[in-house]
Each structure stands twice: as C-alpha cells, then as structure tokens.
mmCIF file with all atom_site columns, C-alpha atoms in Angstrom:
data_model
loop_
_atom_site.group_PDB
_atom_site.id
_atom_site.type_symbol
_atom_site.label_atom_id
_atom_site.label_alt_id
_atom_site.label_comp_id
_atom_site.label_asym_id
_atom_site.label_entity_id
_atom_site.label_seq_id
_atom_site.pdbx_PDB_ins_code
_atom_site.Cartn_x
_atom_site.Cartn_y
_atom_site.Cartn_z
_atom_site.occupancy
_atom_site.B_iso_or_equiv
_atom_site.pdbx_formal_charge
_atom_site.auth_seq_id
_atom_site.auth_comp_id
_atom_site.auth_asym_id
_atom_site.auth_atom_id
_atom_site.pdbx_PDB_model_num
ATOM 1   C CA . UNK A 1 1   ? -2.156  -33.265 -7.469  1.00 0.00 ? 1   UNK A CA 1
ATOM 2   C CA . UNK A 1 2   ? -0.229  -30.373 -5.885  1.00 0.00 ? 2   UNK A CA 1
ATOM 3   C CA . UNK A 1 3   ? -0.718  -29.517 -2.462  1.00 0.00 ? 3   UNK A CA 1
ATOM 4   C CA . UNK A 1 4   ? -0.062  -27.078 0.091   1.00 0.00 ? 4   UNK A CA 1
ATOM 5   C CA . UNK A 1 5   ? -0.791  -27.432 3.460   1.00 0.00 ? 5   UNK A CA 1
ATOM 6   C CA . UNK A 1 6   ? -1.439  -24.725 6.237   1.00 0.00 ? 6   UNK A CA 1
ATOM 7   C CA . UNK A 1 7   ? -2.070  -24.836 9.802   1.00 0.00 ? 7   UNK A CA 1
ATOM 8   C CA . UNK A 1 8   ? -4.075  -23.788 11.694  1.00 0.00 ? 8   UNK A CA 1
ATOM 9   C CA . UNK A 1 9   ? -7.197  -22.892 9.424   1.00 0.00 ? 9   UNK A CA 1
ATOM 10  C CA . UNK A 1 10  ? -8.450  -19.933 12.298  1.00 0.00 ? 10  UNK A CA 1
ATOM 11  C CA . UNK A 1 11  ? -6.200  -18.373 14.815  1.00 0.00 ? 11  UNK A CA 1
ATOM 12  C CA . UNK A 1 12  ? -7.634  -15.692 17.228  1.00 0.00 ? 12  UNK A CA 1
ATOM 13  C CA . UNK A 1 13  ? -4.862  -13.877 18.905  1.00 0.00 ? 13  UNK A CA 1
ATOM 14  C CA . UNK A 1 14  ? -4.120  -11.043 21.416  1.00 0.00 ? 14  UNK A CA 1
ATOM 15  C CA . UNK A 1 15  ? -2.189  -7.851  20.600  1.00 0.00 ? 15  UNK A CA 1
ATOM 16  C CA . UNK A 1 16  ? 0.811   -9.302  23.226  1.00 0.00 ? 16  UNK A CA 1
ATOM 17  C CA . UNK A 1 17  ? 0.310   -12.787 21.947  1.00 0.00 ? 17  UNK A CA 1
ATOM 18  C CA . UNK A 1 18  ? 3.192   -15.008 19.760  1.00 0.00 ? 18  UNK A CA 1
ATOM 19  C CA . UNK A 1 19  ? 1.870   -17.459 17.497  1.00 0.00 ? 19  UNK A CA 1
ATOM 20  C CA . UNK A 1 20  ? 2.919   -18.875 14.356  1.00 0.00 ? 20  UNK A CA 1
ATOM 21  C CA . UNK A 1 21  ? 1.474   -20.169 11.300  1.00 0.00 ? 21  UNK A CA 1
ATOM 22  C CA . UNK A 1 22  ? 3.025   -22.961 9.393   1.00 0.00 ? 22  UNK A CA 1
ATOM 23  C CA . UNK A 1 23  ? 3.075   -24.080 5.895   1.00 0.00 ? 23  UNK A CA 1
ATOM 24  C CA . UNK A 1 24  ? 4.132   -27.742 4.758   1.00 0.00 ? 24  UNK A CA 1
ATOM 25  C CA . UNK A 1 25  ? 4.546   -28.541 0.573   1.00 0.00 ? 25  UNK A CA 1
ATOM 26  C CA . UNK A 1 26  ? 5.546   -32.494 -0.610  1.00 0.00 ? 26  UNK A CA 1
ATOM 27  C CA . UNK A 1 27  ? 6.084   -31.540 -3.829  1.00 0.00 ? 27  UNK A CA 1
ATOM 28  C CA . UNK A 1 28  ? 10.011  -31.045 -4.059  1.00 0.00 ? 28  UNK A CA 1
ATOM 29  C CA . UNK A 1 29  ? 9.474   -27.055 -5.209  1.00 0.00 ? 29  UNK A CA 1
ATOM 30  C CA . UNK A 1 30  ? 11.908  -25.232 -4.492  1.00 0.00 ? 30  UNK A CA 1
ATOM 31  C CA . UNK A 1 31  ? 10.295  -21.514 -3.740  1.00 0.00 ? 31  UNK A CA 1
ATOM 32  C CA . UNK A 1 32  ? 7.612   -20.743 -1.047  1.00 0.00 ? 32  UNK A CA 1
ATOM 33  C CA . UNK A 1 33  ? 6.375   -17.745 -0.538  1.00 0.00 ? 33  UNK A CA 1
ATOM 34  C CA . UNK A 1 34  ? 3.889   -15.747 2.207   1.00 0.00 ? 34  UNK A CA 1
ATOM 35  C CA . UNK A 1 35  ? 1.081   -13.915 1.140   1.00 0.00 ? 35  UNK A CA 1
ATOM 36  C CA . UNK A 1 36  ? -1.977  -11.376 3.041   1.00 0.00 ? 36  UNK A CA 1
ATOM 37  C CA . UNK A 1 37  ? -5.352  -11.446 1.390   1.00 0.00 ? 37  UNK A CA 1
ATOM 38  C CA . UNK A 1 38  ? -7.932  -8.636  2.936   1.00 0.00 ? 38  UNK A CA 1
ATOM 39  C CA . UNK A 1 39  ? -11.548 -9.803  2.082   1.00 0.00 ? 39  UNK A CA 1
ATOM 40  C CA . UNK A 1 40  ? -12.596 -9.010  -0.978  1.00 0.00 ? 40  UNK A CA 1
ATOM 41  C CA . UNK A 1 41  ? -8.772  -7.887  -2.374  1.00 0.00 ? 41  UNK A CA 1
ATOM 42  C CA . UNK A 1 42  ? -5.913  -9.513  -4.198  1.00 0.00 ? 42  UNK A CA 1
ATOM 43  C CA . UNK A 1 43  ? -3.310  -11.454 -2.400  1.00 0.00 ? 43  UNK A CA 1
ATOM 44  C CA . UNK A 1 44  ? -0.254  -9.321  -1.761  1.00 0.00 ? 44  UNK A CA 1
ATOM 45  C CA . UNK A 1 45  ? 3.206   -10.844 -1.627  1.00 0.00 ? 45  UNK A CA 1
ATOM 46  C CA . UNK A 1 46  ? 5.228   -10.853 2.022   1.00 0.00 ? 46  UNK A CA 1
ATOM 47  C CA . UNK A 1 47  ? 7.573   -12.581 1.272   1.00 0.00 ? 47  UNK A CA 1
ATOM 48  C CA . UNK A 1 48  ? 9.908   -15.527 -1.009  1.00 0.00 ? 48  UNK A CA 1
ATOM 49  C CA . UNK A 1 49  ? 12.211  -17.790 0.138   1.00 0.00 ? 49  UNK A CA 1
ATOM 50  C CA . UNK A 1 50  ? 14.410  -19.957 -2.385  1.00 0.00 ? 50  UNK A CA 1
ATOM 51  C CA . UNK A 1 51  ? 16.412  -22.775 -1.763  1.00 0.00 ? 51  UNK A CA 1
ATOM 52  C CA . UNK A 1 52  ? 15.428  -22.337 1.607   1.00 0.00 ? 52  UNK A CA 1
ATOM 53  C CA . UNK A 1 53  ? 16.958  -18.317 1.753   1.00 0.00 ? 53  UNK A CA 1
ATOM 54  C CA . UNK A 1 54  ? 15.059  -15.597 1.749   1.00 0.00 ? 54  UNK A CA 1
ATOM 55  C CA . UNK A 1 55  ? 15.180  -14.160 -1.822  1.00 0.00 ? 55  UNK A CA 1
ATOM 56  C CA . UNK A 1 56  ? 12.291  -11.460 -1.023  1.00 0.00 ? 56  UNK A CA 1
ATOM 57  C CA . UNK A 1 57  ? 10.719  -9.233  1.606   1.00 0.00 ? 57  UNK A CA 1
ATOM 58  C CA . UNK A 1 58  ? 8.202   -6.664  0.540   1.00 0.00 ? 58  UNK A CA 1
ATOM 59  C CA . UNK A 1 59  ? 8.729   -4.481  3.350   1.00 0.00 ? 59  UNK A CA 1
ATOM 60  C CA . UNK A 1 60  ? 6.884   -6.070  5.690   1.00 0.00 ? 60  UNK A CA 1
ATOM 61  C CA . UNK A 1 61  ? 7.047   -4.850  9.838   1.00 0.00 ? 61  UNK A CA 1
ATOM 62  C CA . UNK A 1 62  ? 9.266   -6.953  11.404  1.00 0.00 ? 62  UNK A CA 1
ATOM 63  C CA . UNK A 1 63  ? 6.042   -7.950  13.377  1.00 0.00 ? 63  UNK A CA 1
ATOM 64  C CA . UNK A 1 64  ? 6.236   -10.878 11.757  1.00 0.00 ? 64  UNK A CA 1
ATOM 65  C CA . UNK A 1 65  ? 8.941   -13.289 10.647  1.00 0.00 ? 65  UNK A CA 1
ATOM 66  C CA . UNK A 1 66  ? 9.357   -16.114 8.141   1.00 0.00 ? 66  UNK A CA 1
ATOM 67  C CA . UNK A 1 67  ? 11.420  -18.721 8.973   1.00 0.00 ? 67  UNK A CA 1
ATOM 68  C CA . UNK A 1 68  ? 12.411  -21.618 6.619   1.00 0.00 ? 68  UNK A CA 1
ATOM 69  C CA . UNK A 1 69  ? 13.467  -24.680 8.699   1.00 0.00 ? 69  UNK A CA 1
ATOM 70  C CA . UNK A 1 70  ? 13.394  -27.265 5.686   1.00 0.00 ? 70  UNK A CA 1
ATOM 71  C CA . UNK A 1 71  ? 13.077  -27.330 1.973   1.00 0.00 ? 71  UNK A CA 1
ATOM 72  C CA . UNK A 1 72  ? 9.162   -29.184 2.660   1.00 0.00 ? 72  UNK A CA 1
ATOM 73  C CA . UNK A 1 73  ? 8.609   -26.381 5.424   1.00 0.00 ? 73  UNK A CA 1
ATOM 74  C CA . UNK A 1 74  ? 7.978   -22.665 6.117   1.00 0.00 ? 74  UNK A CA 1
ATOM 75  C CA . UNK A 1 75  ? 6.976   -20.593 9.232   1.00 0.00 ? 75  UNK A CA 1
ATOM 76  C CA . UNK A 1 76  ? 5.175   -17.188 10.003  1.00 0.00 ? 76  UNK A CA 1
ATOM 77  C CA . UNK A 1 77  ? 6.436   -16.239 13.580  1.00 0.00 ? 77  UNK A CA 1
ATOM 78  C CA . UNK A 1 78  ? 4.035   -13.564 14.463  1.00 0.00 ? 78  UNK A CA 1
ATOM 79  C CA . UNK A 1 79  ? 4.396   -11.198 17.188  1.00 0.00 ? 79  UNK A CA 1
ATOM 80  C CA . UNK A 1 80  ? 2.636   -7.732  18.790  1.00 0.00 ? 80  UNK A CA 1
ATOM 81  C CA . UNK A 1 81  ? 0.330   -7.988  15.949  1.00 0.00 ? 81  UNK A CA 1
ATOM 82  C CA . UNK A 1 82  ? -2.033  -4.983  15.383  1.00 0.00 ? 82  UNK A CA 1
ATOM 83  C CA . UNK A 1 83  ? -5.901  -5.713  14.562  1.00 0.00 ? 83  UNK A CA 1
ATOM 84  C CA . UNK A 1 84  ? -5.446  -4.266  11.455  1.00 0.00 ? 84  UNK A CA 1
ATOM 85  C CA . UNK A 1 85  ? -3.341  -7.840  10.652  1.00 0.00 ? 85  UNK A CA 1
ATOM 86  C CA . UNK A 1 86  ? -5.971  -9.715  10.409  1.00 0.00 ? 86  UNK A CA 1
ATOM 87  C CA . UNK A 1 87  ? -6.513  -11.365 7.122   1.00 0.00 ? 87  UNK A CA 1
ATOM 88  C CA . UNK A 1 88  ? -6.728  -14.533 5.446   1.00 0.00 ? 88  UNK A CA 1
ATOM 89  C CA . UNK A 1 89  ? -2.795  -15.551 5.292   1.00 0.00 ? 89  UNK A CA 1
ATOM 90  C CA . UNK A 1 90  ? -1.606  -17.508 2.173   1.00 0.00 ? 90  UNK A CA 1
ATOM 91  C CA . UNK A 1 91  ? 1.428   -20.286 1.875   1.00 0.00 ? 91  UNK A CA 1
ATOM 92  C CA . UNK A 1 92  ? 1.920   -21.074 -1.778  1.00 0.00 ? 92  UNK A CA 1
ATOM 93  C CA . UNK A 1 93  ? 5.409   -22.732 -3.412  1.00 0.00 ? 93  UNK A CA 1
ATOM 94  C CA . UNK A 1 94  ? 6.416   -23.370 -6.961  1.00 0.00 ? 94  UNK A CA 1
ATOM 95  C CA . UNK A 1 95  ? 9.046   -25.568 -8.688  1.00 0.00 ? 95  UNK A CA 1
ATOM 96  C CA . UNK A 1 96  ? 9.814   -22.459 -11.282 1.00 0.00 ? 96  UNK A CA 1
ATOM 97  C CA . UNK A 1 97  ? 8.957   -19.549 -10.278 1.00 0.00 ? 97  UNK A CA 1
ATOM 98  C CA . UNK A 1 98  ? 6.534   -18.856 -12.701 1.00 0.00 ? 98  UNK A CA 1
ATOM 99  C CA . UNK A 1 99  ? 3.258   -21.763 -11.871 1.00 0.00 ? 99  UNK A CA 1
ATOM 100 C CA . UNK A 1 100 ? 2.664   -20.638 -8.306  1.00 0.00 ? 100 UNK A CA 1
ATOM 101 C CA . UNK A 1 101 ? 0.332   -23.140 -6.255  1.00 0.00 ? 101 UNK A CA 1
ATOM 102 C CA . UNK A 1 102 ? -1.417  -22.088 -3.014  1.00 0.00 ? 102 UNK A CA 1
ATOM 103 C CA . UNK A 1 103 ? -2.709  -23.819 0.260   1.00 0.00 ? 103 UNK A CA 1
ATOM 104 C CA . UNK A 1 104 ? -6.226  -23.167 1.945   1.00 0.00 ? 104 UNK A CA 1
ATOM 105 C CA . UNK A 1 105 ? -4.916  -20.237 4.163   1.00 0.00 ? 105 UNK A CA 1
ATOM 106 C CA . UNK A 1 106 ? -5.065  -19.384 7.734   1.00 0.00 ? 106 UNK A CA 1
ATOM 107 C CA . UNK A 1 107 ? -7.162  -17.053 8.983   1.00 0.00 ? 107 UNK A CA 1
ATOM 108 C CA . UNK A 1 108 ? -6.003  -14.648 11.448  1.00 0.00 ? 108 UNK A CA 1
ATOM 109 C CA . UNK A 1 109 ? -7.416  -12.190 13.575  1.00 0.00 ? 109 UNK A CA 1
ATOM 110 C CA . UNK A 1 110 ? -6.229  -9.986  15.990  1.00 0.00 ? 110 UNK A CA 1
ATOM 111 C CA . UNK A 1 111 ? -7.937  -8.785  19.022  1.00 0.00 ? 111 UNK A CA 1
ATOM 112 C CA . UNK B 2 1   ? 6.309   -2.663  -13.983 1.00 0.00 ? 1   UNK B CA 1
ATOM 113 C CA . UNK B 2 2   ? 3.807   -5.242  -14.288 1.00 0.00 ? 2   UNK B CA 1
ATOM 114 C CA . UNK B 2 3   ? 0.006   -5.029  -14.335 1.00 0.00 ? 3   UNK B CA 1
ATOM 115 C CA . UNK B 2 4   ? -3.029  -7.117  -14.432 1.00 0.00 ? 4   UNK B CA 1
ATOM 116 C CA . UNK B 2 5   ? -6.582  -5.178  -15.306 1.00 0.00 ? 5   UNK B CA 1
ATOM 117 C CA . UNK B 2 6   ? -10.215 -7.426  -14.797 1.00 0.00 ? 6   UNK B CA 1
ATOM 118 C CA . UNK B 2 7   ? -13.339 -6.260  -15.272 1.00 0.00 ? 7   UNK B CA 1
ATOM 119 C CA . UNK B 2 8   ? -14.972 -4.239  -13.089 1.00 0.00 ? 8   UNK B CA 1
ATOM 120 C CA . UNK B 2 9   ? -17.723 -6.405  -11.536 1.00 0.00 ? 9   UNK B CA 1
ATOM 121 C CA . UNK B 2 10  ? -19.409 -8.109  -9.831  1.00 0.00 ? 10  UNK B CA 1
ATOM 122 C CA . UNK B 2 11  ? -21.174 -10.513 -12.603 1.00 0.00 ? 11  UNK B CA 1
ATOM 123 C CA . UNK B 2 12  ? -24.646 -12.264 -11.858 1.00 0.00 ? 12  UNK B CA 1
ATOM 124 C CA . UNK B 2 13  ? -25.551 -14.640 -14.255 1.00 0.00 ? 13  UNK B CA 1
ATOM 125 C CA . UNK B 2 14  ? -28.446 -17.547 -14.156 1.00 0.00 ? 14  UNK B CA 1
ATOM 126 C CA . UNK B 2 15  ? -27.030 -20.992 -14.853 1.00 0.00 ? 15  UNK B CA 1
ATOM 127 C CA . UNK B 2 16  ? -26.349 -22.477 -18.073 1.00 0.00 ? 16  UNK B CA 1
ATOM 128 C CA . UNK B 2 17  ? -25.625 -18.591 -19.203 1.00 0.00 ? 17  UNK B CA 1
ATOM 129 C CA . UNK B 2 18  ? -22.167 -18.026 -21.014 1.00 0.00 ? 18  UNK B CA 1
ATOM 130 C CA . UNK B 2 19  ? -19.285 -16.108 -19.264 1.00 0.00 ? 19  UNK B CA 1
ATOM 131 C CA . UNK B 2 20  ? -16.691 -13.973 -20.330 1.00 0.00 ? 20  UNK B CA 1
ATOM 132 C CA . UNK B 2 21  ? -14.769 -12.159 -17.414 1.00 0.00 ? 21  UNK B CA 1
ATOM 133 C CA . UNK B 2 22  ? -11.938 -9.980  -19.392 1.00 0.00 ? 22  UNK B CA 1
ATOM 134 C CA . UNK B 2 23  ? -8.470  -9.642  -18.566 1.00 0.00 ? 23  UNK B CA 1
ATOM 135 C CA . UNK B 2 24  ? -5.698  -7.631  -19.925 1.00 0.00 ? 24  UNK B CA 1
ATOM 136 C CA . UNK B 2 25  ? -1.984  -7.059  -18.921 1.00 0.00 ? 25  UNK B CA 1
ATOM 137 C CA . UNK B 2 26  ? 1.148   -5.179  -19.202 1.00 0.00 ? 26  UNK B CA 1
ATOM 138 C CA . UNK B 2 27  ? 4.438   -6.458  -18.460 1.00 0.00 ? 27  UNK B CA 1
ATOM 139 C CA . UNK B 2 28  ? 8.425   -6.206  -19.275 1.00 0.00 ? 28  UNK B CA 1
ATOM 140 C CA . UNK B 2 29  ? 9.026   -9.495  -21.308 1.00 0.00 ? 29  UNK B CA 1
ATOM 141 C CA . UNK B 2 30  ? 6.639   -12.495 -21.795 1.00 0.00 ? 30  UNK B CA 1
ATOM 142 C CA . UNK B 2 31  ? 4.859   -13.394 -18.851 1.00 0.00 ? 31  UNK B CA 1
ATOM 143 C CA . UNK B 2 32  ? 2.985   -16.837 -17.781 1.00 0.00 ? 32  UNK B CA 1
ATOM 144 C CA . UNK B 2 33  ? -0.466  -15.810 -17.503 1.00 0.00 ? 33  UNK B CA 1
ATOM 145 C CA . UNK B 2 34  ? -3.133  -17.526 -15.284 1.00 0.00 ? 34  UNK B CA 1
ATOM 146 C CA . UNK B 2 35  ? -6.659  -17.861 -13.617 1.00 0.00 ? 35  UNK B CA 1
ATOM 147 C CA . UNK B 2 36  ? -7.495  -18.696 -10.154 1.00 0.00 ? 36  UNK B CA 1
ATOM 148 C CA . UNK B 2 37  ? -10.610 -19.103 -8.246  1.00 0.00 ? 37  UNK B CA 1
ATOM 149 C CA . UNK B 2 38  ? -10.991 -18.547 -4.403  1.00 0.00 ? 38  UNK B CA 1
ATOM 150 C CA . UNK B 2 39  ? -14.580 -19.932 -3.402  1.00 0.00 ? 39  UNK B CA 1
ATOM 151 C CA . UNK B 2 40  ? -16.086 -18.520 -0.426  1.00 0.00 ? 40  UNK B CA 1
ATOM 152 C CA . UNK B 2 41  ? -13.704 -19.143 2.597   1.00 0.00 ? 41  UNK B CA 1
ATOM 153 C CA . UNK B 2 42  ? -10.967 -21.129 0.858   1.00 0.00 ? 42  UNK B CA 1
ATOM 154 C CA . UNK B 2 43  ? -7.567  -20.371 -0.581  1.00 0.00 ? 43  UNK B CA 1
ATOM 155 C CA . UNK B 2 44  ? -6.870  -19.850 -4.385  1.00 0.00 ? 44  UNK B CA 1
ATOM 156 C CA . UNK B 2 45  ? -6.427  -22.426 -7.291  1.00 0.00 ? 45  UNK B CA 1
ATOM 157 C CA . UNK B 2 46  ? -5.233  -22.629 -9.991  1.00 0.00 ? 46  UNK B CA 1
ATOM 158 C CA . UNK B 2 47  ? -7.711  -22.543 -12.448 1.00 0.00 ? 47  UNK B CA 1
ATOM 159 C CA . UNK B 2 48  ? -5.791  -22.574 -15.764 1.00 0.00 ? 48  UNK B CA 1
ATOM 160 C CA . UNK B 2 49  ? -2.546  -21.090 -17.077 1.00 0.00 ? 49  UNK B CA 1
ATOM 161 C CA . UNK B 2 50  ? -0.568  -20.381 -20.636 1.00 0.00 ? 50  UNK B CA 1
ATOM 162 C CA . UNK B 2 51  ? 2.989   -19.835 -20.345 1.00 0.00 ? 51  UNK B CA 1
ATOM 163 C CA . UNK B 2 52  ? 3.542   -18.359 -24.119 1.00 0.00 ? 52  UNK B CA 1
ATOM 164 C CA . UNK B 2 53  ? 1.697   -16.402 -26.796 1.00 0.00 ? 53  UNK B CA 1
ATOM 165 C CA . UNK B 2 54  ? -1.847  -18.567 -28.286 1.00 0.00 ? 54  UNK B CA 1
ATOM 166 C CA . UNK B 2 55  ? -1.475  -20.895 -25.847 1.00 0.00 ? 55  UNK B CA 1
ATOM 167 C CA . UNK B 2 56  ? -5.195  -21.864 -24.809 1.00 0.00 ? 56  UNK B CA 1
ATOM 168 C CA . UNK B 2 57  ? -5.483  -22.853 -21.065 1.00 0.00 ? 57  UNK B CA 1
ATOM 169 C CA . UNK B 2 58  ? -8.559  -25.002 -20.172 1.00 0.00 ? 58  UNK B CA 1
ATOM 170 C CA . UNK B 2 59  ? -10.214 -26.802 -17.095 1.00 0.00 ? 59  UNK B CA 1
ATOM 171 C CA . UNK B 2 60  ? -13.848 -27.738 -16.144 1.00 0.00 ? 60  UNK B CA 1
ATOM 172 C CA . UNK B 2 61  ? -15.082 -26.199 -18.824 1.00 0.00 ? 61  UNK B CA 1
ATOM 173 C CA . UNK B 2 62  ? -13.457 -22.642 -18.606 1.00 0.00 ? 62  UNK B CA 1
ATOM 174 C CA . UNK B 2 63  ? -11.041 -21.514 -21.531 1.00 0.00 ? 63  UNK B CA 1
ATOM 175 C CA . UNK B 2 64  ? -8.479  -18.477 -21.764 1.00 0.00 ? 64  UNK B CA 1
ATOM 176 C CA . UNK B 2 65  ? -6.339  -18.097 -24.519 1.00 0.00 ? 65  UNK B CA 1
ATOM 177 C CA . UNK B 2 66  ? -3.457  -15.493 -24.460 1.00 0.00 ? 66  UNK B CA 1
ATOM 178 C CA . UNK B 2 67  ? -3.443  -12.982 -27.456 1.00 0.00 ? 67  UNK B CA 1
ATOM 179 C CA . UNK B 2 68  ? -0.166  -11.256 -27.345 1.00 0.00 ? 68  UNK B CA 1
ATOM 180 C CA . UNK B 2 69  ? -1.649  -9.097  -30.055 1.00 0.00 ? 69  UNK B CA 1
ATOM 181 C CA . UNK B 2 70  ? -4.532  -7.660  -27.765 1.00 0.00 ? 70  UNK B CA 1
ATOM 182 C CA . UNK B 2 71  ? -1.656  -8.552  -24.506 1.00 0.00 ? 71  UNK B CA 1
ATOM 183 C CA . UNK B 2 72  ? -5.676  -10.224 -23.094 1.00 0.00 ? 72  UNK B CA 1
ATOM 184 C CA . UNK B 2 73  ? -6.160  -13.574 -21.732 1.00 0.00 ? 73  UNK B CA 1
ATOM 185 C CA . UNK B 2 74  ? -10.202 -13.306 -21.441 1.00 0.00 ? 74  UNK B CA 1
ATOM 186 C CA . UNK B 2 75  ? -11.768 -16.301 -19.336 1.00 0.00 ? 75  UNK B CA 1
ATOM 187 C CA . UNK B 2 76  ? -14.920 -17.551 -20.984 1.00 0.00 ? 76  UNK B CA 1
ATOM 188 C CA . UNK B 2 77  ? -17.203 -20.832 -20.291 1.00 0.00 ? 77  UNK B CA 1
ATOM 189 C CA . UNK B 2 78  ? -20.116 -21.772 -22.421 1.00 0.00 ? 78  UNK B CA 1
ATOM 190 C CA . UNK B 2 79  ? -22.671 -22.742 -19.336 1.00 0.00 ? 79  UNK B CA 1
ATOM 191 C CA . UNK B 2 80  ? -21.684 -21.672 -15.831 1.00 0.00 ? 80  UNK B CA 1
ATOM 192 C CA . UNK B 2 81  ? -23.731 -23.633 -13.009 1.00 0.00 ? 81  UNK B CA 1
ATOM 193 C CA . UNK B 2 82  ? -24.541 -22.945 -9.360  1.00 0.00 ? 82  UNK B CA 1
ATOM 194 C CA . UNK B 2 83  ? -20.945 -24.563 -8.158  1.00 0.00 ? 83  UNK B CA 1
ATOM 195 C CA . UNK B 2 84  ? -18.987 -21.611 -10.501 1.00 0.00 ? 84  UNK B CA 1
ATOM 196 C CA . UNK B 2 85  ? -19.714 -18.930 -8.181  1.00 0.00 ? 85  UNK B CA 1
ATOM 197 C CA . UNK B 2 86  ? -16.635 -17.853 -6.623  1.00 0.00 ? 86  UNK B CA 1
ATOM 198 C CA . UNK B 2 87  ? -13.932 -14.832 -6.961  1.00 0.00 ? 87  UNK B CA 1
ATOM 199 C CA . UNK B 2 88  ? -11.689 -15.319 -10.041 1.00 0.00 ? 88  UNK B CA 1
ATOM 200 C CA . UNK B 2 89  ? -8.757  -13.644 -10.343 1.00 0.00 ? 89  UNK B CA 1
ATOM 201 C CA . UNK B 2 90  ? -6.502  -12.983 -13.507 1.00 0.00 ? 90  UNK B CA 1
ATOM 202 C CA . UNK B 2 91  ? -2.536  -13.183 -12.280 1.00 0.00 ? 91  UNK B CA 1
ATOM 203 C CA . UNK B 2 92  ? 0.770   -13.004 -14.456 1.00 0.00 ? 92  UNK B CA 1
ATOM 204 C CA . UNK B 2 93  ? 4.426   -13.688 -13.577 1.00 0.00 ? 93  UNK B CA 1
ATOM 205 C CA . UNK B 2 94  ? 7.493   -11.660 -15.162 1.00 0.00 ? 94  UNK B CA 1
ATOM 206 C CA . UNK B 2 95  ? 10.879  -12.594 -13.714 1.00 0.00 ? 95  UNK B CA 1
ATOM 207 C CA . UNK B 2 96  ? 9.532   -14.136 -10.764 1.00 0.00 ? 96  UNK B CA 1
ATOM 208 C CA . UNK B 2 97  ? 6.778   -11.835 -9.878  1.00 0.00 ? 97  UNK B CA 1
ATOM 209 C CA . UNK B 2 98  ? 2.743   -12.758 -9.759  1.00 0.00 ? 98  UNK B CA 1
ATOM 210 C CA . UNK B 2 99  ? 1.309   -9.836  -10.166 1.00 0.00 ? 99  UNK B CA 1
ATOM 211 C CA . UNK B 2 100 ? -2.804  -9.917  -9.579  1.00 0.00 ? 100 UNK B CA 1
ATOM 212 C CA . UNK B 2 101 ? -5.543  -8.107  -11.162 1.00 0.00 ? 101 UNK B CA 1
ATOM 213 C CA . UNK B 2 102 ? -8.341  -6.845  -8.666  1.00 0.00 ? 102 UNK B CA 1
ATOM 214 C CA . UNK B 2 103 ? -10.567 -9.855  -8.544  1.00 0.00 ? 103 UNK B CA 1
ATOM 215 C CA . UNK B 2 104 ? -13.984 -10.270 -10.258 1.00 0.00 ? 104 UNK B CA 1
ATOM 216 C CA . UNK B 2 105 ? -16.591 -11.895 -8.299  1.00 0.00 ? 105 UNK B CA 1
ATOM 217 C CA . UNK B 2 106 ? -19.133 -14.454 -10.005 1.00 0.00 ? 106 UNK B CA 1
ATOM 218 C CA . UNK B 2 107 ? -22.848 -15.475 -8.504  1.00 0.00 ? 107 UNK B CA 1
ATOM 219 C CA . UNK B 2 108 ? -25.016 -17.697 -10.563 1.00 0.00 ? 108 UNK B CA 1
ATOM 220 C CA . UNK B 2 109 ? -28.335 -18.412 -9.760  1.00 0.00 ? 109 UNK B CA 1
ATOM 221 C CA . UNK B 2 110 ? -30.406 -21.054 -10.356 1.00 0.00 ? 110 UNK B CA 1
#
C-alpha cells in the first residue's frame, strides 16, 4: 500500500501567525511535491522537490516555504498568510515522476 | 501545453445504474493517464492509471481504457452504489507534469 502522511488534518491560523505543515512518505520515492486544492477545484501544483532539491516552484508568494529536511520528509513553513490561503493543502510523492500518490491533506484556514 | 477536459457535471445516478464520466486530453508526447477520487473531506487516490496507448486501467469495479486514436480515457462502471459518490478527477503526466481536468462530481442515491 502507498502512503502519505500529513499533519495536522485542520490548522486555524492568524494573519501574523507561523505554522507549518508537514508531510512524511515510507515509500523510498524520490519526488514530493505541494499542492492547494480550493473546494470544489482541481489541485494546483506549488511546488516539486527531487532528490531532496527543489526542482519546481510555480510562482508561489514567498508566504510560504517548502523545506525538504530528509528524503522520507517535507515541510510547508507558512507565514503572514492571507485568508484567501485557506484551502485543503496536498503532500503527494512518486518514485517516477509519472504515478503520483497523495496523502489526506491538511486543511488550512486563515483568520 | 498539456490539457485534461471532463464532463461538465455534476452526475446523479440511482444505484446499480451504469456510469460513464468522459475524459479527453491533449498533450506533447505520450502521457500516463489516470483517475482519482477525493470523497467528501479526504485527499485524492488513485483510482486507476494506464501508462501507454490500450492499456485498460481497472479497480473496484471502474474501467478506463486509453484510446490514443480518440486521445480519451472515459471512466465507466457497470453498477455504481451509495459508497461511489465522490469527486473524480481525470489527470495526465507529460515530462513530469500532472495536469488535472476540472473535476466531475458523482451522487448516487439509493
């Protein structure tokens, strides 16, 4: 079975708040990747790391910032959010690129 | 670039009904093609996939099959129950890249 793992599930947070959201995958891949889902919308990419470097930022506001500590581990620092962040924040990795597998998701809002 | 078109929806059928929710893409090269499903406050799976041209994905009773000829990779299942309704989503990957169509949501009733 593939998994992804994200915590936390909900996270309320003020406008002047820093918080992150963290991602954990067992399965050896070797890309992870951020994604923001708006309710009833696609996911859109954020951003790809690969071998633990980031390979891919889709222009997102410096507001927030990936970090990879580990090849198992990946971080959303997020900072001076605006309420128009809040979503439903994906973690997904993949061993080729191509089969992409995705946790639960965090949900995130801004206040 | 790449693109992923669904059916408009949303689709309400009663169970045991027959589902097709069509897909079609365009993309540079030959891309993977997949399904996922995102039920109501969860995060997506993967439903099915076919990496190459009439390869047939299946799982729990949904099929796609991808026609390079008609560049579709339709879902269908031959009785959808209660449990189905979710959003599904139609997704391919060139060079890298997922690229999602818009989402088609399914409710079955009883």
């Amino acid at each position: 079975d593939t998994e992804v793992t994200q915590t936390p599930k909900h996270l309320v947070m003020g406008m002047t708040n820093k918080k992150s959201l963290k991602c954990e995958q067992h399965m050896g891949h070797r890309a992870m990747y951020w994604y923001k889902q708006k309710a009833k919308k696609p996911p859109e990419l954020m951003f790809v790391y690969s071998y633990e470097k980031l390979s891919i930022n889709e222009s997102v506001p410096s507001r927030f910032s990936p970090e990879c500590p580990n090849s198992s581990l990946l971080n959303l620092h997020l900072h001076a959010l605006q309420p128009e962040d809040s979503a439903l924040y994906l973690c997904a990795s993949s061993q080729d690129g191509n089969t992409i597998y995705f946790g639960e998701g965090s949900w995130l809002t801004v206040v | 670039g790449n693109s992923v078109t669904q059916m408009e929806g949303p689709v309400t059928l009663s169970e045991e009904a027959f589902l097709t929710i069509n897909c079609t893409y365009t993309a540079t090269g030959y891309p993977s093609l997949f399904w996922y499903v995102q039920y109501p406050g969860e995060g997506l799976q993967l439903l099915l996939k076919a990496t190459k041209a009439d390869d047939k994905g299946s799982n729990k009773g949904f099929e796609a099959t991808y026609r390079k000829e008609t560049t579709s990779f339709h879902l269908e299942k031959g009785s959808v129950q209660v449990s189905d309704s979710a959003v599904y989503f139609c997704g391919g990957t060139s060079y890298g890249k997922l690229t999602f169509g818009q989402g088609t949501i399914l409710t079955v009733h009883p």
